Coordinates of C-alpha atoms in Angstrom, one line a residue:
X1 CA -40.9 -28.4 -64.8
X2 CA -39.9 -26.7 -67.9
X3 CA -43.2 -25.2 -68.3
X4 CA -43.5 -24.0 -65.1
X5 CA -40.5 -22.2 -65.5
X6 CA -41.5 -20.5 -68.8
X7 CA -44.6 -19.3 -67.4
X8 CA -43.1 -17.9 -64.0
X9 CA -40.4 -16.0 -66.8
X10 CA -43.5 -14.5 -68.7
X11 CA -44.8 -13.5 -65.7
X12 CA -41.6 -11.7 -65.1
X13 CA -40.8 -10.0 -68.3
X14 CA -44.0 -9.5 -69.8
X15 CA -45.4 -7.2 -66.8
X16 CA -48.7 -7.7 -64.9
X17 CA -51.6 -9.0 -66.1
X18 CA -53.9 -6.1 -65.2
X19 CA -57.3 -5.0 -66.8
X20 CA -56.2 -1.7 -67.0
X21 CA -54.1 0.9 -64.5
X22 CA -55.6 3.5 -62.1
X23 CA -55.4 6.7 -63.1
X24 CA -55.3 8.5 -60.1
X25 CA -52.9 8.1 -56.9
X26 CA -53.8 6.8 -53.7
X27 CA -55.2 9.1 -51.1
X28 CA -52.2 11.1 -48.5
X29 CA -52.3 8.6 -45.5
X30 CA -50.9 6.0 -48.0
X31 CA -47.9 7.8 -49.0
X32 CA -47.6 9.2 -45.4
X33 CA -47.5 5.8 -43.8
X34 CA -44.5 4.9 -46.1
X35 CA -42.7 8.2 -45.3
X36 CA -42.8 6.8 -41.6
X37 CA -42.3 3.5 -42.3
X38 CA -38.8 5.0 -44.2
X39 CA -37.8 7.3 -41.7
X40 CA -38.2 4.0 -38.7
X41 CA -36.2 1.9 -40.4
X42 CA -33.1 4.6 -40.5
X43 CA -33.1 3.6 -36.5
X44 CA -29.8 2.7 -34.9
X45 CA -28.9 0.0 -32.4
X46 CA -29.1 -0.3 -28.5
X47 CA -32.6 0.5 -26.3
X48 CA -33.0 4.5 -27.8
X49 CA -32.6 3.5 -31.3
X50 CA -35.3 0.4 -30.4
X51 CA -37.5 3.4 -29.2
X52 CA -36.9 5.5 -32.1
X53 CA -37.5 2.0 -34.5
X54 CA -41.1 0.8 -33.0
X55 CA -42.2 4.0 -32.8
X56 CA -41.7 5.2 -36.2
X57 CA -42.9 1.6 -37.5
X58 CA -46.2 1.6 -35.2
X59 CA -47.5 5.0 -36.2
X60 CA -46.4 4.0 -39.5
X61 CA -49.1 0.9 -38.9
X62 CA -51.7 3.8 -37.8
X63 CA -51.8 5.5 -41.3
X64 CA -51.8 2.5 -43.0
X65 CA -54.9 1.3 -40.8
X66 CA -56.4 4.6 -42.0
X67 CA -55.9 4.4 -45.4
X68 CA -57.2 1.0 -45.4
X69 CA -60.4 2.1 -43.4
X70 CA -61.1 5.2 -45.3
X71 CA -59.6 4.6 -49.3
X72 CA -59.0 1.3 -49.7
X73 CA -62.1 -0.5 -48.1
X74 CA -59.9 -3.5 -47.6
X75 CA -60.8 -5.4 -44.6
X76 CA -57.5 -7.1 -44.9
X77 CA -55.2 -4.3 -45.4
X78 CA -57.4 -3.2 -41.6
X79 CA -56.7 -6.1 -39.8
X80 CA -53.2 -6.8 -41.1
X81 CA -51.8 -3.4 -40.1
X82 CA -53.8 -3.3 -37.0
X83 CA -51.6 -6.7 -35.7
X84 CA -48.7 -5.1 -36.8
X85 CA -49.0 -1.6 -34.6
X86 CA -50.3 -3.6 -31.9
X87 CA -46.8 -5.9 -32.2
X88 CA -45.3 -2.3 -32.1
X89 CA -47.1 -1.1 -28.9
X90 CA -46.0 -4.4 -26.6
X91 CA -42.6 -3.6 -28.1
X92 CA -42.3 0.0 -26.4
X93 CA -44.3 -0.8 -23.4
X94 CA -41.9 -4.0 -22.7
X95 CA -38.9 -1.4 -23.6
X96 CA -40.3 1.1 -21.1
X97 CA -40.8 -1.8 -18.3
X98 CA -36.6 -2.8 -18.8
X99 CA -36.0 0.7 -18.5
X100 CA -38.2 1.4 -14.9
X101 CA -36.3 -2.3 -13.6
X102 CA -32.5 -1.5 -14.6
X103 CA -33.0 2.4 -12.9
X104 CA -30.7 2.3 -10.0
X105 CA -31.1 4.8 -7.0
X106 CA -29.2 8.0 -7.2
X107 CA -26.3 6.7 -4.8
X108 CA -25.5 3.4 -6.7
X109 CA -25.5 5.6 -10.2
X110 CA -23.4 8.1 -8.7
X111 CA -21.1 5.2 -7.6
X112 CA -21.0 3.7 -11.3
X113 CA -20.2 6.9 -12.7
X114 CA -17.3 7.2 -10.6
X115 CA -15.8 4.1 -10.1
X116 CA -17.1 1.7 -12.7
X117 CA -17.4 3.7 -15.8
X118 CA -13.4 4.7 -15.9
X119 CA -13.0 1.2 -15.6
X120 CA -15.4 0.0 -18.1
X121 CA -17.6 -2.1 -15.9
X122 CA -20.7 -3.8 -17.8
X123 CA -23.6 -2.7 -15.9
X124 CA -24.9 -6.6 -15.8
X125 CA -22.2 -6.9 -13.5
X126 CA -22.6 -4.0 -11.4
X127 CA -26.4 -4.9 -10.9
X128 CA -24.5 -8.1 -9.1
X129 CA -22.5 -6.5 -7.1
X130 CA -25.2 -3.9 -6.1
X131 CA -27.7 -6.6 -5.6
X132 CA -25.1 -8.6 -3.1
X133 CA -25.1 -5.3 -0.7
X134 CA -29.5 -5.4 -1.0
X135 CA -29.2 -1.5 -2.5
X136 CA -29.2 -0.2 1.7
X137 CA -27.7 2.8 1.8
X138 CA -26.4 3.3 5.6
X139 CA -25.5 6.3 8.0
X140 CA -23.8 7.5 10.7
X141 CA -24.2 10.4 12.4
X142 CA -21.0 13.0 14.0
X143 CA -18.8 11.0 15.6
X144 CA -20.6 7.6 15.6
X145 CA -18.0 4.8 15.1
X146 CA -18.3 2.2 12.6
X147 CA -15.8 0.1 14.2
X148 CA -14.0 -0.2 17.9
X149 CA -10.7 -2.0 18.2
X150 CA -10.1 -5.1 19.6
X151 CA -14.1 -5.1 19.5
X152 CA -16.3 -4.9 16.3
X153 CA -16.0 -8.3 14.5
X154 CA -14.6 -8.5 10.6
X155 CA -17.6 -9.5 9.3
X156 CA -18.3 -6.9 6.4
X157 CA -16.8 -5.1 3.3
X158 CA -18.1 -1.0 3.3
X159 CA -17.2 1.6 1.0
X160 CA -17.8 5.0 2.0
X161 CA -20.4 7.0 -0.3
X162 CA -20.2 10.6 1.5
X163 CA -18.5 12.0 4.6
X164 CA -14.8 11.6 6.4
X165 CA -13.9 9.1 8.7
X166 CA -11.6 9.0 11.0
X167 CA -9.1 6.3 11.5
X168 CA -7.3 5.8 15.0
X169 CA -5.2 3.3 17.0
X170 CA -4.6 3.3 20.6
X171 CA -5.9 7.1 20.8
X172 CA -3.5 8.4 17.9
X173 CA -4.6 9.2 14.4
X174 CA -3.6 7.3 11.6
X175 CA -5.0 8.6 8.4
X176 CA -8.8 9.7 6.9
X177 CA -10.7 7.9 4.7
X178 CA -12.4 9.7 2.1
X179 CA -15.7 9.1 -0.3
X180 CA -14.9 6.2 -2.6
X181 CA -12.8 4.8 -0.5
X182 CA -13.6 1.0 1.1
X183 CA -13.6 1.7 4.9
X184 CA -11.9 -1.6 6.0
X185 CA -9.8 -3.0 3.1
X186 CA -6.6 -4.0 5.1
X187 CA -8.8 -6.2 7.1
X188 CA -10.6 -7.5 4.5
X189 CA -7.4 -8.9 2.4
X190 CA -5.5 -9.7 5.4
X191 CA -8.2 -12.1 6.7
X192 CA -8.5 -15.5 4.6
X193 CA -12.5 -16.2 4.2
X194 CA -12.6 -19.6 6.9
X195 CA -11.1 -17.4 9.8
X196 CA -12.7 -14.7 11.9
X197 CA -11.2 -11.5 13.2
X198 CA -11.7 -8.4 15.2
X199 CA -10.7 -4.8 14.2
X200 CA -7.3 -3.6 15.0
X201 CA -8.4 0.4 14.5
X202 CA -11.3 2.1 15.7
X203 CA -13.0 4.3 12.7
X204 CA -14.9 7.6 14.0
X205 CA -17.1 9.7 12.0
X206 CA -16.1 12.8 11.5
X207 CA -18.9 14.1 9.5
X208 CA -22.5 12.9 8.8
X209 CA -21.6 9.9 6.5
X210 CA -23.7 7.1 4.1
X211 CA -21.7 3.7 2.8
X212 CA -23.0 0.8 1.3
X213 CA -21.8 -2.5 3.2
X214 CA -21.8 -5.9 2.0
X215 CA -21.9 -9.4 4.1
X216 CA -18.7 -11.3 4.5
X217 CA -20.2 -14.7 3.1
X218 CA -22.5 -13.3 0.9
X219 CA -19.6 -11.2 -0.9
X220 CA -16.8 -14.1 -1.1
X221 CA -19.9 -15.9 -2.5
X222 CA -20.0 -13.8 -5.4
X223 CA -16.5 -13.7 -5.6
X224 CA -16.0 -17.2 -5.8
X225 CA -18.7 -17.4 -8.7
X226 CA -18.7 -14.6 -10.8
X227 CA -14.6 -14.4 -12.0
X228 CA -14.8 -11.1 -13.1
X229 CA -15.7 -9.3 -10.4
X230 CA -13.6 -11.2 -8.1
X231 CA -11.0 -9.5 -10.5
X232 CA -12.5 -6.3 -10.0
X233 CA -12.6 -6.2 -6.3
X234 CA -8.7 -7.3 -6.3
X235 CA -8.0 -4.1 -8.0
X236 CA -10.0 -1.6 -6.7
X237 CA -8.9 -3.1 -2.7
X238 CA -5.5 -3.4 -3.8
X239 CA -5.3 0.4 -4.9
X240 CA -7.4 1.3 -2.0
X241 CA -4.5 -0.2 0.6
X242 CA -2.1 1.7 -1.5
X243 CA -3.1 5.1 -0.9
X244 CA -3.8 4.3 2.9
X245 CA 0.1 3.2 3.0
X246 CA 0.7 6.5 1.2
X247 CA -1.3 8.2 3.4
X248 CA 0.5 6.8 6.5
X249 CA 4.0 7.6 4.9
X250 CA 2.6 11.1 4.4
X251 CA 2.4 11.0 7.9
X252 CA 5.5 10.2 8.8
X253 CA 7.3 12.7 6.5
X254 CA 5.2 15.2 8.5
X255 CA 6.7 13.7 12.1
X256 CA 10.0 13.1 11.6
X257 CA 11.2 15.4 9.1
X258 CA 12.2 13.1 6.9
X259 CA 10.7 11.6 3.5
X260 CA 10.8 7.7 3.8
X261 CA 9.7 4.8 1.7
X262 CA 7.7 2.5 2.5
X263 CA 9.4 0.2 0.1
X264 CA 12.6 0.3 2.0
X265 CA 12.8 -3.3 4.0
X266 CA 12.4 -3.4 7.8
X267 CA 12.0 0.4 7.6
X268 CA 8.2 1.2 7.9
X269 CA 7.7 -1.0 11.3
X270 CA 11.1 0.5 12.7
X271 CA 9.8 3.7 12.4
X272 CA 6.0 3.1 14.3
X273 CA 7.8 1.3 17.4
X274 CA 10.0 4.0 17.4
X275 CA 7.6 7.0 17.1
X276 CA 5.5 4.9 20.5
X277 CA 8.3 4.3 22.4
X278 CA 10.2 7.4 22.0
X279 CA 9.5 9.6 25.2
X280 CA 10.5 13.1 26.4
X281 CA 14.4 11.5 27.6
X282 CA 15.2 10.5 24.4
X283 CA 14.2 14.6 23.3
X284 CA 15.5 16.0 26.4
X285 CA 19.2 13.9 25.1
X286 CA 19.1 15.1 22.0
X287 CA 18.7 18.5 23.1
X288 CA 21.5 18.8 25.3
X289 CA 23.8 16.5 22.1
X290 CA 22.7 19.7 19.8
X291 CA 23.5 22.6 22.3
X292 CA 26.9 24.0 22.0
X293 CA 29.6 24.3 24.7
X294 CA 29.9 27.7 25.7
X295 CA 33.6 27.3 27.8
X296 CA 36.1 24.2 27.5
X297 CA 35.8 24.0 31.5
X298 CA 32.0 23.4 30.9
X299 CA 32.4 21.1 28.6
X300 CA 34.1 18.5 30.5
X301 CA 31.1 17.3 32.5
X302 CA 28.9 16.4 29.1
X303 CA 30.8 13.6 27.9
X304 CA 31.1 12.6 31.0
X305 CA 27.6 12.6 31.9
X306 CA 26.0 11.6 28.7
X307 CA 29.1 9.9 26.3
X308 CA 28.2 5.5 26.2
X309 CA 31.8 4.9 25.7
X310 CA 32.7 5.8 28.6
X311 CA 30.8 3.1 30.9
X312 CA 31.2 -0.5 30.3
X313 CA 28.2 -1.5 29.7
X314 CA 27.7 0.4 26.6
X315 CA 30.9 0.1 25.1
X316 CA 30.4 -3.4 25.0
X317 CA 27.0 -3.4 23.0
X318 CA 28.2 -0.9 20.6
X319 CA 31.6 0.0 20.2
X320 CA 31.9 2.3 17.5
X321 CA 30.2 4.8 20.0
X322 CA 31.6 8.2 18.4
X323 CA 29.7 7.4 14.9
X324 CA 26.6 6.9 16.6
X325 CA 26.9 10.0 18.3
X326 CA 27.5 12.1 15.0
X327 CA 25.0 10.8 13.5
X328 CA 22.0 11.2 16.6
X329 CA 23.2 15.1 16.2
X330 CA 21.4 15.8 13.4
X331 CA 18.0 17.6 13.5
X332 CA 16.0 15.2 11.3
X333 CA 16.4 12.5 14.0
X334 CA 14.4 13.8 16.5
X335 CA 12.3 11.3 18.5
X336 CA 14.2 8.5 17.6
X337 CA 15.8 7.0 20.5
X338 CA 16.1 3.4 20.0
X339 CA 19.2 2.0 18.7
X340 CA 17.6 -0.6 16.1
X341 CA 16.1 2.7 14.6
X342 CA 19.1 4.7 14.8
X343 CA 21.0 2.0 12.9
X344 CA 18.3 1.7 10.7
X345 CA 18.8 5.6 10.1
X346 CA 22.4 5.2 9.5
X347 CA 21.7 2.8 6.5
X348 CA 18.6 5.0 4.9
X349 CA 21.2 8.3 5.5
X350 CA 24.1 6.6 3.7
X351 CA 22.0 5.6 0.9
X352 CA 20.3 8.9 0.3
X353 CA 23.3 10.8 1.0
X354 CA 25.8 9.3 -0.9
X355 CA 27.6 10.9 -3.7
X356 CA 27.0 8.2 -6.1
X357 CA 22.8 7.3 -6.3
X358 CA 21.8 4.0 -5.1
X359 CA 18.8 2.3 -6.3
X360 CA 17.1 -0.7 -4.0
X361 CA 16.2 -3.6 -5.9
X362 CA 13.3 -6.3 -4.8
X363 CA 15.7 -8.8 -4.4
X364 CA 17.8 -7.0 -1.7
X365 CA 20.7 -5.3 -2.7
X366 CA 21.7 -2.2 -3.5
X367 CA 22.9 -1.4 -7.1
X368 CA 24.4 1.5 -8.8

């Protein structure tokens, strides 16, 4: 043992054992081949810098096969080098074949830029979801419906690529639905998975649009499997739902006159019985409440004709009959003509116009 190590340290310290050194450096396609062979492994990480690495290393290879063939007359240093540029070659051409399978159409890598790369999606995971929808982009053409109400089955979940749709019920509009936007989120999350549904809503096509759609089952398959994007769909239908409520509150700002919240309890549903049922009496009534009496002889037959107090019936459902009054005078009421929504009104107007700022908790009441 001891000698083996005092040789191996001669060998070390003494130099080579050489005959003699050659006077005269190696031909260009040597030191070439190392300049390459240098500048590939100065690659970086990830599938460019794999490009950048095997390339540099196999053409690297190349000079050295050269050199080999043409200075050295080495059969080895041929064969050797030729293995390894080979090994370089099935390197690239497997890193070109990745690249050609993970391409996505234009559409679906439109869609990941937009909605998935804010939110730092992996693209494994987006390949999923993509693959669960079968990459079909569909169409509709001008005023082709997706959906009828109280016909078309909940059976799918579509998001809308390009285009506006229209959203109706019973012949009124409701809001639009833009690109990006899922197409039937509220029935989505407000159906549980073992039940089965029709649409409440009819969506019309305003202009030529394109959506991807996925199954039902196949999607609450993936859902139920894959944890993360389950987590991902909750937030992106969640916010979806939100701006449709918004949009929808817009709407009612732009009807009534007045800015509501749709936070405010028992408010929202108040208002959209209200705004079907109202008719022309209750806007005919509220015209003659705001016109002013031109003589005190004319006057007399109005509260006559139109005050409740006055007839039994009335006074006995609501007795503090002159408040109401008052308060169905004012302009921002106008089409309002039940009573639940007119006492509803009286709440929201002594909130908001009170000289001291409530604030509405969660919990249901009303603190300073």
């Amino acid at each position: 043992m001891s000698a083996n190590s005092s040789t191996l340290g001669q060998r070390l310290w003494q130099g080579p054992v050489c005959a003699g050194w050659k006077q005269d450096m190696e031909g260009a396609l040597y030191h070439l081949a190392n300049c390459v062979l240098l500048l590939g492994f100065m690659g970086g990480s990830g599938v460019y810098g794999c490009f950048y690495l095997f390339g540099f290393l196999g053409t690297g290879y190349v000079c050295y096969v050269l050199w080999g063939w043409f200075n050295a007359c080495g059969l080895d240093i041929v064969i050797w080098n030729f293995l390894l540029a080979m090994a370089c070659l099935l390197q690239l051409a497997h890193l070109v074949y990745r690249l050609r399978k993970d391409t996505l159409p234009e559409e679906f890598d439109l869609l990941y830029k937009t909605l998935c790369v804010p939110l730092q999606v992996p693209m494994q995971a987006y390949k999923e979801i993509v693959r669960c929808c079968e990459e079909q982009v569909l169409t509709l053409a001008t005023e082709q419906t997706y959906a009828v109400e109280g016909e078309t089955p909940i059976n799918r979940l579509s998001l809308l690529l390009s285009g506006r749709v229209r959203v109706s019920q019973d012949g009124q509009f409701l809001h639009y639905i833009f690109p990006y936007q899922f197409m039937d989120s509220p029935e989505w999350e407000s159906l549980p998975p073992s039940e089965e549904g029709v649409f409440q809503v009819t969506l019309t096509a305003e202009t030529p649009c394109s959506y991807i759609s996925w199954p039902r089952k196949s999607l609450h398959l993936l859902l139920a499997k894959e944890r993360y994007i389950s987590r991902l769909f909750s937030v992106l239908l969640g916010y979806d739902i939100s701006e449709k409520l918004y949009a929808l509150n817009e709407k009612l700002f732009a009807k009534f006159g007045l800015c509501f919240d749709i936070r405010l309890p028992s408010l929202y549903h108040v208002l959209g019985s209200a705004a079907s049922d109202a008719g022309p009496e209750s806007e005919k009534e509220d015209e003659e409440v705001h016109e002013p009496a031109p003589a005190p002889p004319q006057a007399m037959p109005t509260p006559v004709q139109h005050m409740p107090p006055c007839s039994p019936l009335p006074a006995a459902t609501h007795p503090p009959a002159q408040p109401s009054r008052a308060r169905m005078s004012r302009p921002d009421s106008d089409g309002l003509g039940e009573d639940s929504t007119s006492l509803v009104l009286e709440d929201f107007e002594e909130v908001s116009g009170s000289e001291s700022f409530m604030d509405y908790r969660s919990d249901g009441e009303y603190m300073r």
